[in-house]
Each structure stands twice: as structure tokens, then as C-alpha cells.
PDB file of C-alpha atoms and ligand atoms in Angstrom:
ATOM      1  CA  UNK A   1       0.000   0.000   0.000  1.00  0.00           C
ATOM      2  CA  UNK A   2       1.652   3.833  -0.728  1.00  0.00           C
ATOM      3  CA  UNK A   3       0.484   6.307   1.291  1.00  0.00           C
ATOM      4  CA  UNK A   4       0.704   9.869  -0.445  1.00  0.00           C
ATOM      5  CA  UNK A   5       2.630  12.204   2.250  1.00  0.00           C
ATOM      6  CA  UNK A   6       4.650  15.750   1.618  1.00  0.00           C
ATOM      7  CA  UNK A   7       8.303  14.658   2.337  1.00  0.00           C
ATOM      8  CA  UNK A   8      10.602  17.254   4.206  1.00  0.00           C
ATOM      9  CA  UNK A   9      13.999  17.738   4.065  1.00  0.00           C
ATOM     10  CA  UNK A  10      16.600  20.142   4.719  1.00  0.00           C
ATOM     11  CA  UNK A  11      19.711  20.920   2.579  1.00  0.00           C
ATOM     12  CA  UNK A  12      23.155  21.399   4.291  1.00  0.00           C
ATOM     13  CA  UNK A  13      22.808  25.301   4.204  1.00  0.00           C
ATOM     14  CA  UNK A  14      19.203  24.234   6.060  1.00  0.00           C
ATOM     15  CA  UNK A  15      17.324  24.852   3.323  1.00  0.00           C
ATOM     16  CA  UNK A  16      14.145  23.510   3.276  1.00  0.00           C
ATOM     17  CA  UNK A  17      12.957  21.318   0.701  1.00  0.00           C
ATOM     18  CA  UNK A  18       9.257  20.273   0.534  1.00  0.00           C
ATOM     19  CA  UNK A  19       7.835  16.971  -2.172  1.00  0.00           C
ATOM     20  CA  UNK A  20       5.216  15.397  -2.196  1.00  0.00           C
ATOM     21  CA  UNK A  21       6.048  11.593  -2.139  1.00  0.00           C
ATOM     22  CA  UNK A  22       4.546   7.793  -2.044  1.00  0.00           C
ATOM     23  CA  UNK A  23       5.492   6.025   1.016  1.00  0.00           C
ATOM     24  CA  UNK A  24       5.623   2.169   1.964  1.00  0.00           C
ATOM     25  CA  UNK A  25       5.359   1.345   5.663  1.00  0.00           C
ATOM     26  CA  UNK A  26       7.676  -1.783   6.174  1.00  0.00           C
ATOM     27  CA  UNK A  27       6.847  -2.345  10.360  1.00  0.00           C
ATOM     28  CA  UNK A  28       8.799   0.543  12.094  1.00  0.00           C
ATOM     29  CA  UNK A  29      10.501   1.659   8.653  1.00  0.00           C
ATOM     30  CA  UNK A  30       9.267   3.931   6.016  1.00  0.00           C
ATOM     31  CA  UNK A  31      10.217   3.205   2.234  1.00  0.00           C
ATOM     32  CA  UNK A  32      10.792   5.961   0.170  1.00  0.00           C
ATOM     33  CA  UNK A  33      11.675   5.569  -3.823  1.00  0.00           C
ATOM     34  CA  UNK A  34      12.573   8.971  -5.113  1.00  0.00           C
ATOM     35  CA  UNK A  35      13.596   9.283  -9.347  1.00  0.00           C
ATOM     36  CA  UNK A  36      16.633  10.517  -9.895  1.00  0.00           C
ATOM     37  CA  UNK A  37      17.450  13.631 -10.370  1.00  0.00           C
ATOM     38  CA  UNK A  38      15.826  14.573  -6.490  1.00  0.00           C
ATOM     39  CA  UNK A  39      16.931  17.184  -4.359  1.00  0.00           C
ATOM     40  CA  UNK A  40      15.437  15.354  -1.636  1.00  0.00           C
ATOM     41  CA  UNK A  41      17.163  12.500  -2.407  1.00  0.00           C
ATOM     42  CA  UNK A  42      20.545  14.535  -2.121  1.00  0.00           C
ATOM     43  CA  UNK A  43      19.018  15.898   0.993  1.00  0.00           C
ATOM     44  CA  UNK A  44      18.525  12.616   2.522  1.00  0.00           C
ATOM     45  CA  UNK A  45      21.694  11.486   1.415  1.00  0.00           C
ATOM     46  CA  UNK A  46      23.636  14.456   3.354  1.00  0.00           C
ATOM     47  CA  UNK A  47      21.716  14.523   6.411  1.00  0.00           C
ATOM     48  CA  UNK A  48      20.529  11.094   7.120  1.00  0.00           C
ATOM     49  CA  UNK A  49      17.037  12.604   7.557  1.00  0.00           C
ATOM     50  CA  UNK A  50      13.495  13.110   6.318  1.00  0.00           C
ATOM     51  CA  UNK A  51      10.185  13.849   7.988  1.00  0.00           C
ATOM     52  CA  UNK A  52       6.634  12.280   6.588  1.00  0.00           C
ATOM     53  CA  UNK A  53       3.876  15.030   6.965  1.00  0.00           C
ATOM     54  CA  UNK A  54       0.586  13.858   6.867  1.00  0.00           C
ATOM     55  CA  UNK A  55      -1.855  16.605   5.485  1.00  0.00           C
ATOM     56  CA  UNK A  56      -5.206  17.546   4.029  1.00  0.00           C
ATOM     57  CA  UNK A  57      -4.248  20.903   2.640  1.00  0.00           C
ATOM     58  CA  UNK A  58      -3.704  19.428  -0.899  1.00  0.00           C
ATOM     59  CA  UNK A  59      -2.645  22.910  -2.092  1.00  0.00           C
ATOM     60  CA  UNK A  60       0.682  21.559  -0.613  1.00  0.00           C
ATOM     61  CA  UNK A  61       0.475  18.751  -3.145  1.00  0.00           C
ATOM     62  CA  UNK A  62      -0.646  21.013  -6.207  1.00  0.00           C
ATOM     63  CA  UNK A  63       1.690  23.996  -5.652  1.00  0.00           C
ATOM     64  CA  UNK A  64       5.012  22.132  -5.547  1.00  0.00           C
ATOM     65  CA  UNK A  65       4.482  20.165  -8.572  1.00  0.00           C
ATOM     66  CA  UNK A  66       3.063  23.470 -10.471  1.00  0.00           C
ATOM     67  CA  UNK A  67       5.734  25.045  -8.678  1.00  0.00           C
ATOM     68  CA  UNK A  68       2.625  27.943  -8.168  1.00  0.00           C
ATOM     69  CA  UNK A  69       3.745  27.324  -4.385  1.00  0.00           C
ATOM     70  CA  UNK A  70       6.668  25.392  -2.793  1.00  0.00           C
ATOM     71  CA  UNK A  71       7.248  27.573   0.279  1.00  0.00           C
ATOM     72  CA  UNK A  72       5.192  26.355   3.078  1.00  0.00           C
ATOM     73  CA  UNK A  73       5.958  27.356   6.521  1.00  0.00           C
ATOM     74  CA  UNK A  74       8.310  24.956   8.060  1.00  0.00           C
ATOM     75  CA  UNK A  75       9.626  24.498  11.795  1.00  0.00           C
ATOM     76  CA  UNK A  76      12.494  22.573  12.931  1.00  0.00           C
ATOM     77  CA  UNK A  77      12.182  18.674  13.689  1.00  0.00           C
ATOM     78  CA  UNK A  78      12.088  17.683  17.619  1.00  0.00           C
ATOM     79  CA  UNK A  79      14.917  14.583  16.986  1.00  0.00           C
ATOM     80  CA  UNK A  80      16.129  14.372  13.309  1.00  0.00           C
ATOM     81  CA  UNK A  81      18.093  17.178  11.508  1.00  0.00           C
ATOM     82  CA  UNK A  82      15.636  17.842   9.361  1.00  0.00           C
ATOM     83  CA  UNK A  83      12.265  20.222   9.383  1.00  0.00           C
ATOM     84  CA  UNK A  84       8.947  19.528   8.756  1.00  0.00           C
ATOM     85  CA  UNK A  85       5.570  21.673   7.931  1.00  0.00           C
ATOM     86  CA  UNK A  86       4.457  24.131  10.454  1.00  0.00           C
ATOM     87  CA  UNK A  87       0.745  22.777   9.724  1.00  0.00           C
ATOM     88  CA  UNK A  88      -0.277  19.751   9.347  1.00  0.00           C
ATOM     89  CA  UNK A  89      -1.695  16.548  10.714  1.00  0.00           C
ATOM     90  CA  UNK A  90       0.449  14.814  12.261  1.00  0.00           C
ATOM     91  CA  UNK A  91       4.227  13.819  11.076  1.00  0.00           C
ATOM     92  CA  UNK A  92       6.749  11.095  11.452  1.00  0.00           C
ATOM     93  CA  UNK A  93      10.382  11.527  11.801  1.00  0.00           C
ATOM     94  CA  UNK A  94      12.555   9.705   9.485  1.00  0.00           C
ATOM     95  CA  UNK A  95      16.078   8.637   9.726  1.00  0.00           C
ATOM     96  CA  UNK A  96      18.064   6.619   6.996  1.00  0.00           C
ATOM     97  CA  UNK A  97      18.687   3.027   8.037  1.00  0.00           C
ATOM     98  CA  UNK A  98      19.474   1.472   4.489  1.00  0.00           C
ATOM     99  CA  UNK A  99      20.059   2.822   1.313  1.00  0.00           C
ATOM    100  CA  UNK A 100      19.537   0.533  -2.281  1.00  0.00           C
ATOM    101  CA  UNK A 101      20.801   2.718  -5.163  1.00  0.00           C
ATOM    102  CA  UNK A 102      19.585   2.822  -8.467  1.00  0.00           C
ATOM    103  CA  UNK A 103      20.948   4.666 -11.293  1.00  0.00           C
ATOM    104  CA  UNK A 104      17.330   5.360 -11.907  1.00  0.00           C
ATOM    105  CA  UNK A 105      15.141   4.898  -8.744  1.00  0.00           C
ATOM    106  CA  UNK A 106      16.998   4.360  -5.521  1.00  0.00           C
ATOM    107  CA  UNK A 107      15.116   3.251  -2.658  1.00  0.00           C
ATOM    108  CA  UNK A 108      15.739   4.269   0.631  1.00  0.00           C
ATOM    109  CA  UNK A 109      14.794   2.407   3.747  1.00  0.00           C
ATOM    110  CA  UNK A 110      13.802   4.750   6.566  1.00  0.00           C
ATOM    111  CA  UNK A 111      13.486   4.223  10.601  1.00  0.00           C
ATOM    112  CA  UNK A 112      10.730   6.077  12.103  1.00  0.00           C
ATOM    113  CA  UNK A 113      12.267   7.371  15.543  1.00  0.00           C
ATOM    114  CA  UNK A 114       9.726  10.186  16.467  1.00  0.00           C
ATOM    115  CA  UNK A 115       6.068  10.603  15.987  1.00  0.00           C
ATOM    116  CA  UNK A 116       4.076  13.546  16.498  1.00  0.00           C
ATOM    117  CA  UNK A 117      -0.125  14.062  16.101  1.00  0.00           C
ATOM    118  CA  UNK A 118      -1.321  18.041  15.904  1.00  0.00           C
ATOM    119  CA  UNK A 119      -4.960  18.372  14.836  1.00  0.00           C
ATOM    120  CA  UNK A 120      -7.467  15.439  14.097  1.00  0.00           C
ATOM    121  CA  UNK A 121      -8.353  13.925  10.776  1.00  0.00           C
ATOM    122  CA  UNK A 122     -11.842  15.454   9.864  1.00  0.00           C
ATOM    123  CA  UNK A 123     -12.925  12.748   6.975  1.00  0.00           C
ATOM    124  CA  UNK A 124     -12.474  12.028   3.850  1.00  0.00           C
ATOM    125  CA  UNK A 125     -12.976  14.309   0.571  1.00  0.00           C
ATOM    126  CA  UNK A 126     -13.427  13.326  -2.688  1.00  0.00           C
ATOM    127  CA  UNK A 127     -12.016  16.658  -3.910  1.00  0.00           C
ATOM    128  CA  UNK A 128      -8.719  16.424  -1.968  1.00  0.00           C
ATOM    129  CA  UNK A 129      -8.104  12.876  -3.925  1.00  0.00           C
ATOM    130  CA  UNK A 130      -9.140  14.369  -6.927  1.00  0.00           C
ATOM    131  CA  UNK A 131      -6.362  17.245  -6.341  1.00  0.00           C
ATOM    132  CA  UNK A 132      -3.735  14.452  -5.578  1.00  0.00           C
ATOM    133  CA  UNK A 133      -4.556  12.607  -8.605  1.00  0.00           C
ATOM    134  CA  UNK A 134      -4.829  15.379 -10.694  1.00  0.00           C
ATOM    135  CA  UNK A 135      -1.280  16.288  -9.298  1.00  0.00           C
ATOM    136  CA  UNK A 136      -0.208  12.827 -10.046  1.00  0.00           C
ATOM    137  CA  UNK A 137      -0.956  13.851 -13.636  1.00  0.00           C
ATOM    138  CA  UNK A 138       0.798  17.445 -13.583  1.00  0.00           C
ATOM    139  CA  UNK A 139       4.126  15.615 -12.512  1.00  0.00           C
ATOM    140  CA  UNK A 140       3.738  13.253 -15.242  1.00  0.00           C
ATOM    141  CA  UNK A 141       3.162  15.588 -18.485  1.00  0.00           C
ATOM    142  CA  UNK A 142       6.232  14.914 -19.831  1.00  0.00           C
ATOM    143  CA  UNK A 143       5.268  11.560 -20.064  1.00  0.00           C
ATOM    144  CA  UNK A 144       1.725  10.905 -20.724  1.00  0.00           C
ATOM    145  CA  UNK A 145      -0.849  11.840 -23.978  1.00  0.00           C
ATOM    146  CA  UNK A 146      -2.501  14.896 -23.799  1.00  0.00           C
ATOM    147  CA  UNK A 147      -5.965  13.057 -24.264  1.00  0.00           C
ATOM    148  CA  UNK A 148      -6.062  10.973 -20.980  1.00  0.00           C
ATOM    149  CA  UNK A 149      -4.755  13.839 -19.148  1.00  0.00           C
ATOM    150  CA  UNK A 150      -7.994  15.548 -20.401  1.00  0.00           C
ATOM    151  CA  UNK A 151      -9.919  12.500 -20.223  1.00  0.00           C
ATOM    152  CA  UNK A 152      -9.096  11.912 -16.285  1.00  0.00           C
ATOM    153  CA  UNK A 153      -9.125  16.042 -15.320  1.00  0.00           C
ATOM    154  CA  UNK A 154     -12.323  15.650 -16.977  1.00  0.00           C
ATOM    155  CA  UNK A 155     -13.658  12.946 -14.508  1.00  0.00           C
ATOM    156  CA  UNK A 156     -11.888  14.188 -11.485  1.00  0.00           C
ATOM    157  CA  UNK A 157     -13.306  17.724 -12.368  1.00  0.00           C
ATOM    158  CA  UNK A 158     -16.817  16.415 -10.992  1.00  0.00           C
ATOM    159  CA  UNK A 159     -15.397  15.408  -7.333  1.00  0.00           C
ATOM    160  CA  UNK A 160     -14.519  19.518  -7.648  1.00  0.00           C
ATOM    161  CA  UNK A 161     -17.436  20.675  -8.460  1.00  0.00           C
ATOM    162  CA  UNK A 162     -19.409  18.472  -6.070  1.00  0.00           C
ATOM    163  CA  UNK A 163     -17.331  18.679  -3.074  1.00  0.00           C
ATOM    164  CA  UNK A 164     -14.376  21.150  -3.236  1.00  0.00           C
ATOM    165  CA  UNK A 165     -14.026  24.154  -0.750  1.00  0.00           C
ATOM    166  CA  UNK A 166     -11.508  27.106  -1.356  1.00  0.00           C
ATOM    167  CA  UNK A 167      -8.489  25.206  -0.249  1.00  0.00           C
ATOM    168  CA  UNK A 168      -9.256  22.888  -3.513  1.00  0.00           C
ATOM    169  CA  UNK A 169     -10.480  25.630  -5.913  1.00  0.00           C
ATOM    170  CA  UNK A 170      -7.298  27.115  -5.510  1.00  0.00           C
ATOM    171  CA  UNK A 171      -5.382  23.930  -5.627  1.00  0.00           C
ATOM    172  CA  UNK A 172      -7.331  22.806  -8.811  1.00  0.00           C
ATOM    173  CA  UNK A 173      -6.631  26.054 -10.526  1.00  0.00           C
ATOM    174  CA  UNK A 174      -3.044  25.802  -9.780  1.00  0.00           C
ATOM    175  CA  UNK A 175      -3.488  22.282 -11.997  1.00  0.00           C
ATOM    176  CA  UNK A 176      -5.236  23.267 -14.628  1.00  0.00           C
ATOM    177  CA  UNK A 177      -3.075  26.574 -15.366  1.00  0.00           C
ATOM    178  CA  UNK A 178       0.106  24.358 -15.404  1.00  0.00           C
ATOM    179  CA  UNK A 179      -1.571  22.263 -17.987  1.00  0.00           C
ATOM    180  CA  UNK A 180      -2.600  24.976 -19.958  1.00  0.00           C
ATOM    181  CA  UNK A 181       0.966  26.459 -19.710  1.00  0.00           C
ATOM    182  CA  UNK A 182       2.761  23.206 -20.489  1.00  0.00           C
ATOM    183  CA  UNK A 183       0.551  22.682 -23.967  1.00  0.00           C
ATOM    184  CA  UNK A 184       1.284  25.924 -24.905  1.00  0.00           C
ATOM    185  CA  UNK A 185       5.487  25.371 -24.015  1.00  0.00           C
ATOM    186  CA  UNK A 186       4.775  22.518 -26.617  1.00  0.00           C
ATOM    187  CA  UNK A 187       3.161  24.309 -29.312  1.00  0.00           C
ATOM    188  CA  UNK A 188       5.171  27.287 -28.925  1.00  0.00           C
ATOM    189  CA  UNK A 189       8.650  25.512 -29.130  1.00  0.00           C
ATOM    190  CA  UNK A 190       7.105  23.815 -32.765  1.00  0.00           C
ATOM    191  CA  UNK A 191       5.104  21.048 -31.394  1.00  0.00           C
ATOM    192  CA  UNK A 192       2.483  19.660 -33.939  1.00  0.00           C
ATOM    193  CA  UNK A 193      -0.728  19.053 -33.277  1.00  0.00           C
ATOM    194  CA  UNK A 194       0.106  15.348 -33.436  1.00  0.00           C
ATOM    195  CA  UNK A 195       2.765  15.796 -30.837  1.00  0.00           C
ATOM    196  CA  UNK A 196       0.496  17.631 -28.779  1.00  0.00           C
ATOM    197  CA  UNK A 197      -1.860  14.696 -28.779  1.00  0.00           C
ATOM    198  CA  UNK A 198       0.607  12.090 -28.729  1.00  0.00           C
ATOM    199  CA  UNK A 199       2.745  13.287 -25.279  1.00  0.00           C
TER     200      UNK A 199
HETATM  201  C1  FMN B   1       0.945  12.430  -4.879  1.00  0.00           C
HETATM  202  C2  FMN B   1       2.333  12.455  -5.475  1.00  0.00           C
HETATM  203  C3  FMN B   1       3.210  11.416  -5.202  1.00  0.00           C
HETATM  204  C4  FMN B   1       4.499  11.425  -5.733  1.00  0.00           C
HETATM  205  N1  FMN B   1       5.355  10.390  -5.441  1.00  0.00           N
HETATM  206  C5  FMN B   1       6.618  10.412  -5.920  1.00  0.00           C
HETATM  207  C6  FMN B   1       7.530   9.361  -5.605  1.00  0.00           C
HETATM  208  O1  FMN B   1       7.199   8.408  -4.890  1.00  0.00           O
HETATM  209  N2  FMN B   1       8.796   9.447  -6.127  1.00  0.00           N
HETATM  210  C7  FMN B   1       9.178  10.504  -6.912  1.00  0.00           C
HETATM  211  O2  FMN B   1      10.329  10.540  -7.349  1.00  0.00           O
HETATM  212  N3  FMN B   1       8.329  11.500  -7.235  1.00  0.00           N
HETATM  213  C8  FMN B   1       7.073  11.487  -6.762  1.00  0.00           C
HETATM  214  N4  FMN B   1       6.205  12.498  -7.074  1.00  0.00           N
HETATM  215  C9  FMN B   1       6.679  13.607  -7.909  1.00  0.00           C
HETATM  216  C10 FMN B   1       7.570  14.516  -7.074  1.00  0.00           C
HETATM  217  O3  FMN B   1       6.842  15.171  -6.048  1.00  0.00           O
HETATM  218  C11 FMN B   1       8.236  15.580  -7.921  1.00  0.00           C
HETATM  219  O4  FMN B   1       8.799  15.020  -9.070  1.00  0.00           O
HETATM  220  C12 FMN B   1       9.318  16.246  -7.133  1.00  0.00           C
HETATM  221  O5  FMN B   1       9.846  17.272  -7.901  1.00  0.00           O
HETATM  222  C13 FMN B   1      10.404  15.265  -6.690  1.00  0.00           C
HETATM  223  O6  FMN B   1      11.679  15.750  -6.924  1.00  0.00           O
HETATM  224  P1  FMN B   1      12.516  16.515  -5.798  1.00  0.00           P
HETATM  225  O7  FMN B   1      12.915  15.540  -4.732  1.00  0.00           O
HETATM  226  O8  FMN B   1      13.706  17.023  -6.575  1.00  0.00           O
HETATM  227  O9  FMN B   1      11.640  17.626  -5.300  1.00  0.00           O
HETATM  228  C14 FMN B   1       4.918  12.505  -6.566  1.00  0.00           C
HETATM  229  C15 FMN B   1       4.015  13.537  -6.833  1.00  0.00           C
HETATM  230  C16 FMN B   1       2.738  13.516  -6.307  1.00  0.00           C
HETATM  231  C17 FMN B   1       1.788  14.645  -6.618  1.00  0.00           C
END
């Protein structure tokens, strides 16, 4: 099972970095499986640390892969030198135990050594998931044909309309714009019609 979590890390300057990121849970260990090129793989790497945030604000999700917002409040970890969001649900503290490299897709095995609950989980909404899926997508432009991309923002558009509040309007707009801009990167560096169908 992957859970989908905002990953924190922290340069060697401190710098924060903020992803969104699948997890495994492996007993007391967290499995994380970053692509290469990933800053916070190279974080993780250098400081041995990560923390898990668990959160509903899916405008977390949404702005960092549309980079419309990737500068969330953090605050310092309580036992790993790391940081992790200011808000959110609760958050587990990660430190590296194992890691498999890849010259693609390394996978790093994680021990949780700190765990940390701050507000309670309110309930499911179908718009959030449709904002993480729809995120899913933005990350994966590069890769996938322009008509399932507008055939599943199409379907996930009516878990918006039926159950989004602000927090997911704005999220959902911050989507849809980076579609709109990538299509027109295409066509505007000589992408064909065809090509804008067929990536
Ligand atoms: C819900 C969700 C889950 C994601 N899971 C992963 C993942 O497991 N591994 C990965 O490399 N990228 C994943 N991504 C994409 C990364 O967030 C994005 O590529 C990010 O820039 C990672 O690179 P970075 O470490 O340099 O920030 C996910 C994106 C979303 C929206």
C-alpha cells in the first residue's frame, strides 16, 4: 500500500525542501523511492534525515508540482536534523537506516524514531483525492498523452465541483493553469498538433 505524504527535508545550508512523495510502511521503517534527479534524495543522502507530513491541505500537493507554491511554513524537527511543515496533521520523523541505489530509482529504507499528532483527521474528501490525482498527472506531463490527461481532469473535475471548498479551488486552478501552460510550451517551441496529442 503507498500512502501519499509531503516529504521534508533540509539541505546542508538548512534549506528547506518540501515533495510530495509515495510512502511504503515496512513495520517501524518507512520506504521511500525517489527518481533521480531529487533534491530530496541529495538531501537525505547528506543529512541522514526526512520527515513524513501527513496533510489535508492538498494545495501543498498542487503547488510544488506546479511550482505555483513550494514555500510552506516549516519548523524545525524535535529529533532528526531535518524540518517539517508548520501545519499539518500529524508527522513522522525519518532517519536513513538502508540505502539501495539505483541509477534510476533508488530506494531508501527509513526508521521512524519520532512521531508527532497536531490536529485530528476530519474525513475524507473526494475533492482532496481528486487534487492528488490530478497532481499525479501534472508531474507526469512529460510523459503521458494529452488526451487521458484531459480524459481523467475531466472525470476528477466532478469530485470539484461536487465537493471542493476554497483550499481545492485554488489547488485545482493551480493544476489546470500548469496544464494549460505546459501545452502551450509545446506548441510554442514547434510542437504539432500530433505531438500535442501524442505526449
Ligand atoms: C501524490 C504524489 C506522489 C508522488 N510520489 C513520488 C515518488 O514516490 N517518487 C518521486 O520521485 N516522485 C514522486 N512524485 C513527484 C515529485 O513530487 C516531484 O517530481 C518532485 O519534484 C520530486 O523531486 P525533488 O525531490 O527534486 O523535489 C509525486 C508527486 C505527487 C503529486
Amino acid at each position: 500500500m503507498i500512502h501519499e505524504t509531503i516529504v521534508t527535508t533540509a539541505a546542508c545550508d538548512g534549506r528547506p525542501h518540501i515533495a510530495p512523495m509515495g510512502a511504503r510502511y515496512e513495520d517501524d521503517f518507512v520506504i521511500l523511492s525517489p527518481f533521480r534527479p531529487s533534491v530530496t534524495l541529495d538531501n537525505i543522502v547528506a543529512s541522514r534525515a526526512a520527515v513524513l507530513n501527513f496533510t489535508t491541505d492538498v494545495r501543498i500537493f498542487a503547488g510544488c508540482v506546479t511550482h505555483c507554491a513550494s514555500d510552506w511554513p516549516t519548523v524545525a524537527a524535535s529529533r532528526v536534523a531535518s524540518i517539517r511543515l508548520a501545519a499539518s496533521l500529524a508527522h513522522a520523523e525519518l532517519e536513513l537506516d538502508e540505502l539501495r541505489d539505483d541509477k534510476e530509482r533508488p530506494v531508501l529504507r527509513m526508521k521512524c524514531v519520532h512521531r508527532e499528532n497536531h490536529a485530528p483527521f476530519t474525513g475524507f474528501n473526494r475533492a482532496q483525492a481528486a487534487v492528488v490525482e490530478g497532481a499525479i498527472l501534472v508531474s507526469r506531463l512529460f510523459m503521458l498523452p494529452a488526451d487521458k490527461v484531459d480524459r481523467e481532469m475531466a472525470y476528477l473535475q466532478i469530485a470539484i465541483d461536487k465537493t471542493a471548498g476554497e483550499v481545492e479551488l485554488t489547488a485545482w486552478g493551480w493544476l489546470t493553469a500548469a496544464i494549460a501552460r505546459h501545452r502551450e510550451s509545446l506548441a510554442s517551441s514547434g510542437g504539432s498538433a500530433a505531438e500535442l496529442t501524442a505526449h
